[in-house]
Structures are given as structure tokens and as C-alpha cells.
CSV table of C-alpha atoms in Angstrom, one decimal:
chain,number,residue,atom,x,y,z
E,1,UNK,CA,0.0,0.0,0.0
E,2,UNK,CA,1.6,3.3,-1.1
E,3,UNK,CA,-1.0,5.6,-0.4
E,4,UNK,CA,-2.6,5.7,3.0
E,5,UNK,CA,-5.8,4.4,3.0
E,6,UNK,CA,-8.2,7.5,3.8
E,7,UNK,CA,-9.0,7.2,7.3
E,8,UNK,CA,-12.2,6.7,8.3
E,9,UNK,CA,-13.9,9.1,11.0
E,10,UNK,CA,-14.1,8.1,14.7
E,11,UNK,CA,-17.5,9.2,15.6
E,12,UNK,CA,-19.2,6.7,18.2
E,13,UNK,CA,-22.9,6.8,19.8
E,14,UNK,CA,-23.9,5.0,23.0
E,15,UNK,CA,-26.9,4.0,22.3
E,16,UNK,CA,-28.0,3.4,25.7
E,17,UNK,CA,-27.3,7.2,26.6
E,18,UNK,CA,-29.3,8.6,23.7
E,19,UNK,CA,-33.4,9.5,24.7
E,20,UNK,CA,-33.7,10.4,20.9
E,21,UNK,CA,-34.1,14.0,20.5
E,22,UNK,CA,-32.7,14.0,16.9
E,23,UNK,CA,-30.8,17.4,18.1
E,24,UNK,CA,-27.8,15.7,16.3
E,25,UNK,CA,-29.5,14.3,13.1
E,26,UNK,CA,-30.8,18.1,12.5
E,27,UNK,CA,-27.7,19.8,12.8
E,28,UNK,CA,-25.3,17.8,11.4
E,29,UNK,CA,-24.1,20.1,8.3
E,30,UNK,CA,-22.9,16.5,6.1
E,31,UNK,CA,-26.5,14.6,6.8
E,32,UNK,CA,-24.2,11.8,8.6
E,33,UNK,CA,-27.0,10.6,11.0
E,34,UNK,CA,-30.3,9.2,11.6
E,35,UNK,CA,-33.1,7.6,13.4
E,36,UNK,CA,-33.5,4.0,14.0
E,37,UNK,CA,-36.0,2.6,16.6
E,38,UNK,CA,-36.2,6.0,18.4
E,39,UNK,CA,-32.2,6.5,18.6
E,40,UNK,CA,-29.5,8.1,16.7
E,41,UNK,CA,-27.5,5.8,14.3
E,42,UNK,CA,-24.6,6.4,11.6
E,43,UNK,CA,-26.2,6.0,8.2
E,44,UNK,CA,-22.8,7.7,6.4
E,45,UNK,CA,-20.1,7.5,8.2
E,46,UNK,CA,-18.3,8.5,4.8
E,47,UNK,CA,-19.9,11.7,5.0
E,48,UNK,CA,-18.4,12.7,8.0
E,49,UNK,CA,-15.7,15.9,8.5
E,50,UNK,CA,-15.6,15.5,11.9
E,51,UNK,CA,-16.7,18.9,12.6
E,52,UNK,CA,-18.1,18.2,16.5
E,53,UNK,CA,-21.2,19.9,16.1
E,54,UNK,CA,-23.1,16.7,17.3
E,55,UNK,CA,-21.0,16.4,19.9
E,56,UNK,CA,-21.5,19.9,21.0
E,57,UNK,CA,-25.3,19.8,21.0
E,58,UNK,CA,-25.5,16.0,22.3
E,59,UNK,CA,-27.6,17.0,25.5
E,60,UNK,CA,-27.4,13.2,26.5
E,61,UNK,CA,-23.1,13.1,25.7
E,62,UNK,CA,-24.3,9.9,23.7
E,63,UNK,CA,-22.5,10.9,20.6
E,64,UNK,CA,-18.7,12.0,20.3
E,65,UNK,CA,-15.8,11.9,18.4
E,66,UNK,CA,-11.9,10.1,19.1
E,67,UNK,CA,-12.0,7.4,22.5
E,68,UNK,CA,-9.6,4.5,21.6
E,69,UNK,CA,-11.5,1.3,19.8
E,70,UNK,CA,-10.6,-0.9,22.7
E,71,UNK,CA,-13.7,0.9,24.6
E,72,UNK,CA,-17.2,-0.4,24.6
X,1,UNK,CA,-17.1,4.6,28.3
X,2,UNK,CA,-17.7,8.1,26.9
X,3,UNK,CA,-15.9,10.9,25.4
X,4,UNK,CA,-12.6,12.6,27.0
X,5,UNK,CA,-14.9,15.7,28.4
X,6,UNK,CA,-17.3,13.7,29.7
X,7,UNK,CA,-15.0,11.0,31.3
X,8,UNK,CA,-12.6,13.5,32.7
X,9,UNK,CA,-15.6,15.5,34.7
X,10,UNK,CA,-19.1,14.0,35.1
X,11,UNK,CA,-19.4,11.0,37.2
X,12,UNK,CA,-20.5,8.8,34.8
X,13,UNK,CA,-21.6,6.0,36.7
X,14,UNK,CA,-24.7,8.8,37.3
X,15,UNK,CA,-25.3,9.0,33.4
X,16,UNK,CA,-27.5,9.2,31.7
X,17,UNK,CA,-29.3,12.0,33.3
X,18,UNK,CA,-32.4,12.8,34.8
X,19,UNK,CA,-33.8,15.7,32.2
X,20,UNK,CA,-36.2,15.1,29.6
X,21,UNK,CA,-35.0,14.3,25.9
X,22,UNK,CA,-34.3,17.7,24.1
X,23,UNK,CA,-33.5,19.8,27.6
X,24,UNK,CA,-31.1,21.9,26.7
X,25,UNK,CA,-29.1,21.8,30.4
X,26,UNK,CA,-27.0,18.9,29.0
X,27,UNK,CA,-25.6,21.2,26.1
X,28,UNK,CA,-24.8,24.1,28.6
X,29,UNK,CA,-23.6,21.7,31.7
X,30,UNK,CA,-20.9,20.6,29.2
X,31,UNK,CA,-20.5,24.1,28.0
X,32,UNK,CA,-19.4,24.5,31.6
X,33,UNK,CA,-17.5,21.6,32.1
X,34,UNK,CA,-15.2,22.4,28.6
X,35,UNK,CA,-14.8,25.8,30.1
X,36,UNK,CA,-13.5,24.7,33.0
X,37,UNK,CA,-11.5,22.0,30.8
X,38,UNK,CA,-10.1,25.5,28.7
X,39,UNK,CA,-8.9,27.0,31.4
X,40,UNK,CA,-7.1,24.4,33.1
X,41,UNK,CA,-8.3,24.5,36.0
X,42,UNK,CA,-7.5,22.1,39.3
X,43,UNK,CA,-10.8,19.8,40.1
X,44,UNK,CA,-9.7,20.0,43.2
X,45,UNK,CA,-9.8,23.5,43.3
X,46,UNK,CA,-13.2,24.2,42.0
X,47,UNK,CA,-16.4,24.0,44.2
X,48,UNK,CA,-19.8,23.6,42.3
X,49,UNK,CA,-23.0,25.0,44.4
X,50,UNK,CA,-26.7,24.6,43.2
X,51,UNK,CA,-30.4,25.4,44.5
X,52,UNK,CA,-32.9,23.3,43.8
X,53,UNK,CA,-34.7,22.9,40.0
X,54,UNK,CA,-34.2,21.1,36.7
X,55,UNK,CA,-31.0,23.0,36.4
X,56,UNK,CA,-29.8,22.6,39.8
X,57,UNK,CA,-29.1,18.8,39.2
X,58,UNK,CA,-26.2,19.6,37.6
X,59,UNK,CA,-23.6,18.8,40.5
X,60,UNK,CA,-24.8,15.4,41.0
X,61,UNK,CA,-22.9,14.7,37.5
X,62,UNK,CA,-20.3,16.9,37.7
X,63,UNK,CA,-17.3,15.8,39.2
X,64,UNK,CA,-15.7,18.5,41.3
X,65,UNK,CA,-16.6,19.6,45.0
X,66,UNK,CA,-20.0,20.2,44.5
X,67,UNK,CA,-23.2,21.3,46.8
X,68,UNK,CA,-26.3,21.2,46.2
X,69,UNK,CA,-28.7,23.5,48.3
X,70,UNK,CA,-32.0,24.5,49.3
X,71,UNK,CA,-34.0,26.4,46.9
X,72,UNK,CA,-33.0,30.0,45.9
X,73,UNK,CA,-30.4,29.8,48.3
X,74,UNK,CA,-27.2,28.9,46.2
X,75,UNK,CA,-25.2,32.1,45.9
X,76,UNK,CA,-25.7,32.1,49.8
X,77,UNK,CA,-24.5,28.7,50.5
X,78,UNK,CA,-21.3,29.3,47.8
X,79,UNK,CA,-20.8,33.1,49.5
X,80,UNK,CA,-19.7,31.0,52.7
X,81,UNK,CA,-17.8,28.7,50.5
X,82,UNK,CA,-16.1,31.2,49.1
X,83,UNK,CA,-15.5,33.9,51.9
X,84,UNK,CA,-14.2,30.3,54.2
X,85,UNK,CA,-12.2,29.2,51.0
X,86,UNK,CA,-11.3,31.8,48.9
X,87,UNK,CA,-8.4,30.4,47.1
X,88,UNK,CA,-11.6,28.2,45.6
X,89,UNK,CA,-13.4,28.2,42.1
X,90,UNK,CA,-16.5,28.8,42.9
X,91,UNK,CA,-19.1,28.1,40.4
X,92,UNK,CA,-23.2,28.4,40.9
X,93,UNK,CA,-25.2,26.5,38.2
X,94,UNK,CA,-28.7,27.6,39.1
X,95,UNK,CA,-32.3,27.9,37.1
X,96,UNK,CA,-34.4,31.2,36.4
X,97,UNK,CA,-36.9,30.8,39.0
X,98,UNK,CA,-34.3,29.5,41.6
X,99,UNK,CA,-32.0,32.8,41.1
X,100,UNK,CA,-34.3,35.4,39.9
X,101,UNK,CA,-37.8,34.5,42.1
X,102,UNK,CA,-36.8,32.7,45.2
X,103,UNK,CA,-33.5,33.5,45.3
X,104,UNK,CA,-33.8,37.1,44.0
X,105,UNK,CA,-32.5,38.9,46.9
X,106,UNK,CA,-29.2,36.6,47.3
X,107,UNK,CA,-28.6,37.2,43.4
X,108,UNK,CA,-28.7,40.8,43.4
X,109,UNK,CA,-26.9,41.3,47.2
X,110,UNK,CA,-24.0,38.8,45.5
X,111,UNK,CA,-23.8,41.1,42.5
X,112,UNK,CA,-23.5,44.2,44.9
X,113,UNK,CA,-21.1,42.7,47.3
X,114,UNK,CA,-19.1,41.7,43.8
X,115,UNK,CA,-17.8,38.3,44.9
X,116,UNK,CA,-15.6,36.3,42.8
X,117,UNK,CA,-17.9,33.9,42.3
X,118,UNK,CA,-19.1,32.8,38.7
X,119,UNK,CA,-22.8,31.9,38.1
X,120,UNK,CA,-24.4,30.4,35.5
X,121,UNK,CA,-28.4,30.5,34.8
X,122,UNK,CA,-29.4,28.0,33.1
X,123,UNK,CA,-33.2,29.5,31.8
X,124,UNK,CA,-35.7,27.2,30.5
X,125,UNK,CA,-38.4,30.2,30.7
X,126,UNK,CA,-40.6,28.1,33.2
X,127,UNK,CA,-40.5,25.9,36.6
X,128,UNK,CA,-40.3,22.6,35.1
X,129,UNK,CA,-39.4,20.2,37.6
X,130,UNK,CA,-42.5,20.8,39.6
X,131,UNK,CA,-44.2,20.7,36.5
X,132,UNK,CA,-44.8,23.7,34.3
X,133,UNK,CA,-45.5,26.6,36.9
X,134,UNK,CA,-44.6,30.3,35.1
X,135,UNK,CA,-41.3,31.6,35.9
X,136,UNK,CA,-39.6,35.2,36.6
X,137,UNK,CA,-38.3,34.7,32.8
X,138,UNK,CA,-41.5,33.6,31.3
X,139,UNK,CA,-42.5,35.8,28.3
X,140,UNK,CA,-46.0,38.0,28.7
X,141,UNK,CA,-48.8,36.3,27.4
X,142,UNK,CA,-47.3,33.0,27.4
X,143,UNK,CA,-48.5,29.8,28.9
X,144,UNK,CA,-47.6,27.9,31.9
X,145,UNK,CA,-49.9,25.5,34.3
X,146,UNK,CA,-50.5,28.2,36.6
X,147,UNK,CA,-50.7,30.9,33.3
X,148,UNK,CA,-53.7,29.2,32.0
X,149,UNK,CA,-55.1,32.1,30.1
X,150,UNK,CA,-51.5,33.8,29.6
X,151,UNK,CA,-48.9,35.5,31.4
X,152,UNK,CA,-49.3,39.3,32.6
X,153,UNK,CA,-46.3,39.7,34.2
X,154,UNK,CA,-43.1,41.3,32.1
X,155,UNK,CA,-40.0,38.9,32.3
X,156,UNK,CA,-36.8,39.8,34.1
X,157,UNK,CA,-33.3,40.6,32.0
X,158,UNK,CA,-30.9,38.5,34.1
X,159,UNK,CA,-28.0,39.9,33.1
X,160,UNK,CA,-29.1,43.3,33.2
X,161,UNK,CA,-30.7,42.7,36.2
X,162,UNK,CA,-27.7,42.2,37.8
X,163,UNK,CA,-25.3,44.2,35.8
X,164,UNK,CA,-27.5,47.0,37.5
X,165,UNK,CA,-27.2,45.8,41.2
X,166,UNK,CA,-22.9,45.8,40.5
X,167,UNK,CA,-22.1,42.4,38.8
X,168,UNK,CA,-19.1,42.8,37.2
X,169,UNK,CA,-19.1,40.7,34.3
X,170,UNK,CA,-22.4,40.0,32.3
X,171,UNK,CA,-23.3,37.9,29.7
X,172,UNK,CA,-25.9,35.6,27.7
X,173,UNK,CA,-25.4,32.6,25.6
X,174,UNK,CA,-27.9,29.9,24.4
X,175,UNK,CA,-28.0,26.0,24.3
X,176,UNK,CA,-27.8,26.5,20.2
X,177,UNK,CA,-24.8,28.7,20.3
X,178,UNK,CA,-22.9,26.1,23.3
X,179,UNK,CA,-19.1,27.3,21.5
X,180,UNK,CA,-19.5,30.9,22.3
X,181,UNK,CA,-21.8,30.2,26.0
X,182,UNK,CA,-18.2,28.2,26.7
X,183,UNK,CA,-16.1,31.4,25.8
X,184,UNK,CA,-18.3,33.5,28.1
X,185,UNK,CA,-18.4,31.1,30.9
X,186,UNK,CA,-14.5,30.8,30.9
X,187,UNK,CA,-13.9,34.6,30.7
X,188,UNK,CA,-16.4,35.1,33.7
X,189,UNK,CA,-14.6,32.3,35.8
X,190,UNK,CA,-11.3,34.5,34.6
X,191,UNK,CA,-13.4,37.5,35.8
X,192,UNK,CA,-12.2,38.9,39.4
X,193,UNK,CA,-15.5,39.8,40.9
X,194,UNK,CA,-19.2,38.4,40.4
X,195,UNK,CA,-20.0,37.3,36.9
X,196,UNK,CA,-23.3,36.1,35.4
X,197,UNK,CA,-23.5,34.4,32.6
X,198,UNK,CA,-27.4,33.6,31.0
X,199,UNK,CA,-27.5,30.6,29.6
X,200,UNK,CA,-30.6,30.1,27.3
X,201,UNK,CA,-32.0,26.3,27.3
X,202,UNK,CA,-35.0,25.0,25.9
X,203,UNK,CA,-37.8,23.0,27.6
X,204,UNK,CA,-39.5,21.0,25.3
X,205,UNK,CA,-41.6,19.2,27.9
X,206,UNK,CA,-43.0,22.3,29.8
X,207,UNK,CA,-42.3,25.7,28.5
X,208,UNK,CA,-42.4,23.7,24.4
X,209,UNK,CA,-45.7,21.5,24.8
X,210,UNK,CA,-47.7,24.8,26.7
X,211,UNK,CA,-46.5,27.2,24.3
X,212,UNK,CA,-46.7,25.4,21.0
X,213,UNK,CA,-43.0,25.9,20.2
X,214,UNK,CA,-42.9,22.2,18.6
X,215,UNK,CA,-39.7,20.2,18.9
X,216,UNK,CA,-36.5,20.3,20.7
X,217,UNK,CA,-35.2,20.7,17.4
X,218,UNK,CA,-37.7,23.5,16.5
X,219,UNK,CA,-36.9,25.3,19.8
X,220,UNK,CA,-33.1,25.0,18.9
X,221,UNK,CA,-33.9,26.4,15.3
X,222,UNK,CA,-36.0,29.4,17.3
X,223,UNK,CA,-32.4,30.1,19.2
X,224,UNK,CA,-30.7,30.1,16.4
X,225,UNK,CA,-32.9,32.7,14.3
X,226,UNK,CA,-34.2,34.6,17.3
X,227,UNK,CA,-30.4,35.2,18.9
X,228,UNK,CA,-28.4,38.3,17.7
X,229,UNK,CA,-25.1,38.8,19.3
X,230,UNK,CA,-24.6,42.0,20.6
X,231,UNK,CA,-22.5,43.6,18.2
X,232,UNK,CA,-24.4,42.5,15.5
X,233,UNK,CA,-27.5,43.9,17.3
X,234,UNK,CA,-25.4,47.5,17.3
X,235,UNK,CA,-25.2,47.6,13.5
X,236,UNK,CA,-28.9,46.5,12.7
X,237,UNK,CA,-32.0,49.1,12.9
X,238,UNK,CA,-34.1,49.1,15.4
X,239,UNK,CA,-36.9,47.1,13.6
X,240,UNK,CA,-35.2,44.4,12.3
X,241,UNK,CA,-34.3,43.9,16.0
X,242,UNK,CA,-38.2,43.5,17.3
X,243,UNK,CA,-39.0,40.3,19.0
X,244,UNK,CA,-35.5,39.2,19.0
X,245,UNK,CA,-33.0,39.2,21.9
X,246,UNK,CA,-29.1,39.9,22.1
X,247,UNK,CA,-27.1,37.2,23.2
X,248,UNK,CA,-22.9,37.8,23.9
X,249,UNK,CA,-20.7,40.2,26.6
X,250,UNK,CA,-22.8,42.9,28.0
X,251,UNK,CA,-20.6,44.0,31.1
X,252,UNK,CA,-16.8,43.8,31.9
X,253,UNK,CA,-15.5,45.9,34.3
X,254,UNK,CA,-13.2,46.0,36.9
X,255,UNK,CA,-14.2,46.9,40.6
X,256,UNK,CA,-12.8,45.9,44.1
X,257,UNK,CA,-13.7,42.2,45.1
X,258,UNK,CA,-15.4,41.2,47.9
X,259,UNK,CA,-13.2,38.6,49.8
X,260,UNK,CA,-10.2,40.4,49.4
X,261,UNK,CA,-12.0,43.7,51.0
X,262,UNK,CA,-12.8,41.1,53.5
X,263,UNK,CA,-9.1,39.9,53.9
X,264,UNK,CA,-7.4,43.3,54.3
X,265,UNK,CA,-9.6,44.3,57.1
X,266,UNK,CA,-8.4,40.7,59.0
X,267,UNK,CA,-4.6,41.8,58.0
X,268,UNK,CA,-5.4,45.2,59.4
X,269,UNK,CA,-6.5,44.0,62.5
X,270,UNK,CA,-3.7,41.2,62.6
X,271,UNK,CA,-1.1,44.1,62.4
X,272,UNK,CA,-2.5,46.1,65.2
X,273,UNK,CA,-2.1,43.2,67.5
């Protein structure tokens, strides 16, 4: 592999913190996220520039970006 | 478990919270907790104090020295803190009707006295943990379970209101605009003195469902079209400015703080001895 393989973004949801209040899936500027059984799930991560915004407006901290992989 | 913020100062065994999906306190509780984070600050060396309300559960997942109080009676509780431990960070996370109707009186003598202590209102325009009641910050002619045919009464200006009774640094951010409510909560923690910042949530359950105001998204979309920041607002005529309201530094000045008054009058004494 000469060229790096484009890395893919970090952005990880804990489904069991999010009540569903689609503040993320509205303001995410890329359309990364959406709805599935009354939580928040990726539908793109392809999309995603890591901008934070979800993050930011998370009120339930059930979405973020970075943590190690090793987590869950 | 959860991000770096959120591991580093909530207690997350206590997550997820208590506060209804949509309620904007999360958004400016970690607004505070990034400030502090910004700054650098020592946990150790920061002291949380709350009243009692939706917004004064906010110590119970923050993890710092925290107290949480009787109702209104927060900026009383942390002006002991402070004046017993002033080398403390004292920080007072409290609710429109807890600082501005019950706790009135403490606000606006702790904005006289102009001690360093930095509090942050977190306004959700009604009384929503005991279920809807109208608040000192409720709009006129709006709704609440003991506003059944409308409001009469005018709504307070928090910052203003204690800008006016000596506050040194003033301020107002929303739960929408949670970058810039973190820039003004650090620079009011950096203020020497009393600062208030105003912290605009939304309350989709209450304040939302009584006043028709849809969603927590469609309350987060009214933030972000209703909010001018101040110097914005100085540009603009006067009628593009009606029904909107200014959000961003209002006050910051410099006067002599409280505790060290306090501590000059002990050395005084000490000397004489």
C-alpha cells in the first residue's frame, strides 16, 4: 500500500445514553446521522468531517468523536 | 465509556441524566465543564453549588466539590464557600426561577457585594421540575400550568438585572450557540468579581408543549434565528431587532472584590495586635 488508506472518521454513539431527541441528526451540516427505533444511528459515516457539532449539541453526551476502539 | 470531556468531569456511573429528551441543560452543563477544561483549572480546586430545580441537578454529574442546596439559596450557600475558601473556584449552576424569584435577593446582594464567584443560569423560561409553573423569565402572554389564560407579568433581563445591582461581568449565551456560552463562561470564571453568565436552554416538555414551540429541534432552530449577538445587534435598525433578543458580553468591568476587602480588614487588625 503506497497511499494511505483514507481514514475513516471516529465518531461513536452510546446507544443506551441517547433518549432520541434528533438534536444531532438536525444539525449535522454533512446529513451523517439518523433515526433508527427511536435512537440516533450512523447512516454515512463516509460523509463525515468531523466537525463536532453533534458532539456539541449531544444534550445526553451519547455521541462524540476520538476514544480509543478498545472501549465499549 | 464516553468521550474525554465527559469522562474527565461527570461521574458517569450517574449518566445518563435525569432531564427530559431535548432539555437543553445537558448542552450548557458541558459548555461548563469544557470551560473549565479551557482554562485548566484544578478539580480540586473548584467548588460547584446549586439550589434546587431542573437545572440545579447539575452537580450530582459533575465531578468536582460540589453542593447542592436548598431552593434559591445557592449564591448564599457558595458566599460561605467562598469567603471560608477563597483560594476556591466557585461556580453556581442555578435555574431562572431559583436565582431570579426565590433567590432574588441573594442574586442581586452577591452582584453588589461583587464576589468572585461565577454563576451560570441556566433559563428554561418556566419551573419545570415541579411541573410547568410560570417563571420570573416567562415571556407575557405566554403559557404555563399556573398561566392558563396567559402571562401578565413582564420577564426579568438576568443579566441586566444584575449588571444593574454591581455584577461585574455580564453575559448571555444559548444552548444553540454552546461554543460561544463556553467562551463566556471561561472569561467570567477568569473574571475577578461576580459574573453572570445567562444561559438560554430549551424545555421541550413544559415551557415547548404549553407554548406550541414544537420540537427540541424547532426550539433549537428558534435560538438560532431569534439570537443576535450584541455587536451584530449595534449595527442593525431598530426594527429588524423587534421580538428578537441579544445574546454575547454585555458587562466587563473592573471593581474591588469582595473577599479580598474582607481579607485586608483581617490583615489590618492582625497588624495592630
Amino acid at each position: 500500500m503506497s497511499k494511505a488508506i483514507e481514514k475513516k472518521a471516529n465518531l461513536q454513539i452510546k446507544r443506551d445514553l441517547c433518549k432520541g431527541c434528533k438534536i444531532c441528526v438536525q444539525f449535522c451540516p454533512k446529513d451523517v446521522l439518523t433515526m433508527e427505533g427511536g435512537k440516533v444511528k450512523i447512516k454515512d459515516i463516509e460523509k463525515c468531517i468531523e466537525c463536532g457539532l453533534c458532539e456539541l449539541r449531544c444534550p445526553d453526551y451519547a455521541i462524540f468523536l476520538g476514544g480509543s476502539e478498545d472501549e465499549e | 465509556m464516553a468521550s474525554k470531556l465527559i469522562k474527565d468531569y461527570f461521574r458517569t456511573d450517574k449518566l445518563p441524566h435525569i432531564w427530559c429528551p431535548g432539555c437543553g441543560h445537558g448542552i450548557l452543563m458541558r459548555s461548563v465543564a469544557q470551560a473549565i477544561d479551557n482554562l485548566g483549572l484544578d478539580k480540586d480546586k473548584v467548588c460547584i453549588v446549586s439550589g434546587i430545580g431542573c437545572s440545579s441537578r447539575a452537580p450530582g454529574y459533575m465531578d468536582f466539590n460540589t453542593l447542592h442546596t436548598t431552593h434559591g439559596r445557592a449564591l448564599a450557600f457558595a458566599t460561605g464557600v467562598k469567603l471560608a475558601r477563597p483560594e476556591l473556584e466557585v461556580i453556581v449552576v442555578t435555574g431562572d426561577g431559583d436565582c431570579a424569584a426565590i433567590g432574588g435577593n441573594h442574586l442581586i446582594h452577591a452582584a453588589r457585594r461583587n464576589i468572585n464567584i461565577t454563576t451560570v443560569v441556566f433559563n428554561n423560561n418556566i419551573y419545570g421540575m415541579t411541573g410547568g409553573q410560570y417563571s420570573p423569565t416567562t415571556p407575557t402572554n405566554e403559557f404555563g400550568t399556573t398561566a392558563p389564560y396567559g402571562n401578565i407579568d413582564k420577564p426579568f433581563d438576568i443579566p441586566a438585572l444584575a449588571g444593574a445591582a454591581g455584577a461585574t461581568y455580564t453575559a448571555r449565551g444559548t444552548a444553540y450557540h454552546a461554543k460561544q456560552l463556553t467562551k463566556l463562561v471561561e472569561k467570567g470564571i477568569k473574571n475577578k468579581g461576580f459574573s453572570l453568565i445567562e444561559g438560554i436552554s430549551i424545555c421541550p416538555t413544559y415551557y415547548g408543549r404549553k407554548n406550541k414551540k414544537g420540537s427540541a429541534v424547532d426550539m433549537m432552530n428558534w435560538l438560532k434565528d431569534n439570537a443576535v449577538d450584541i455587536k451584530v445587534a449595534e449595527k442593525l435598525p431598530k426594527e429588524k431587532l423587534e421580538g428578537k433578543f441579544l445574546i454575547g458580553e454585555f458587562k466587563n468591568t473592573t471593581e474591588p472584590e469582595y473577599t479580598e476587602e474582607y481579607m485586608k480588614i483581617i490583615e489590618r487588625f492582625q497588624k495592630e495586635r
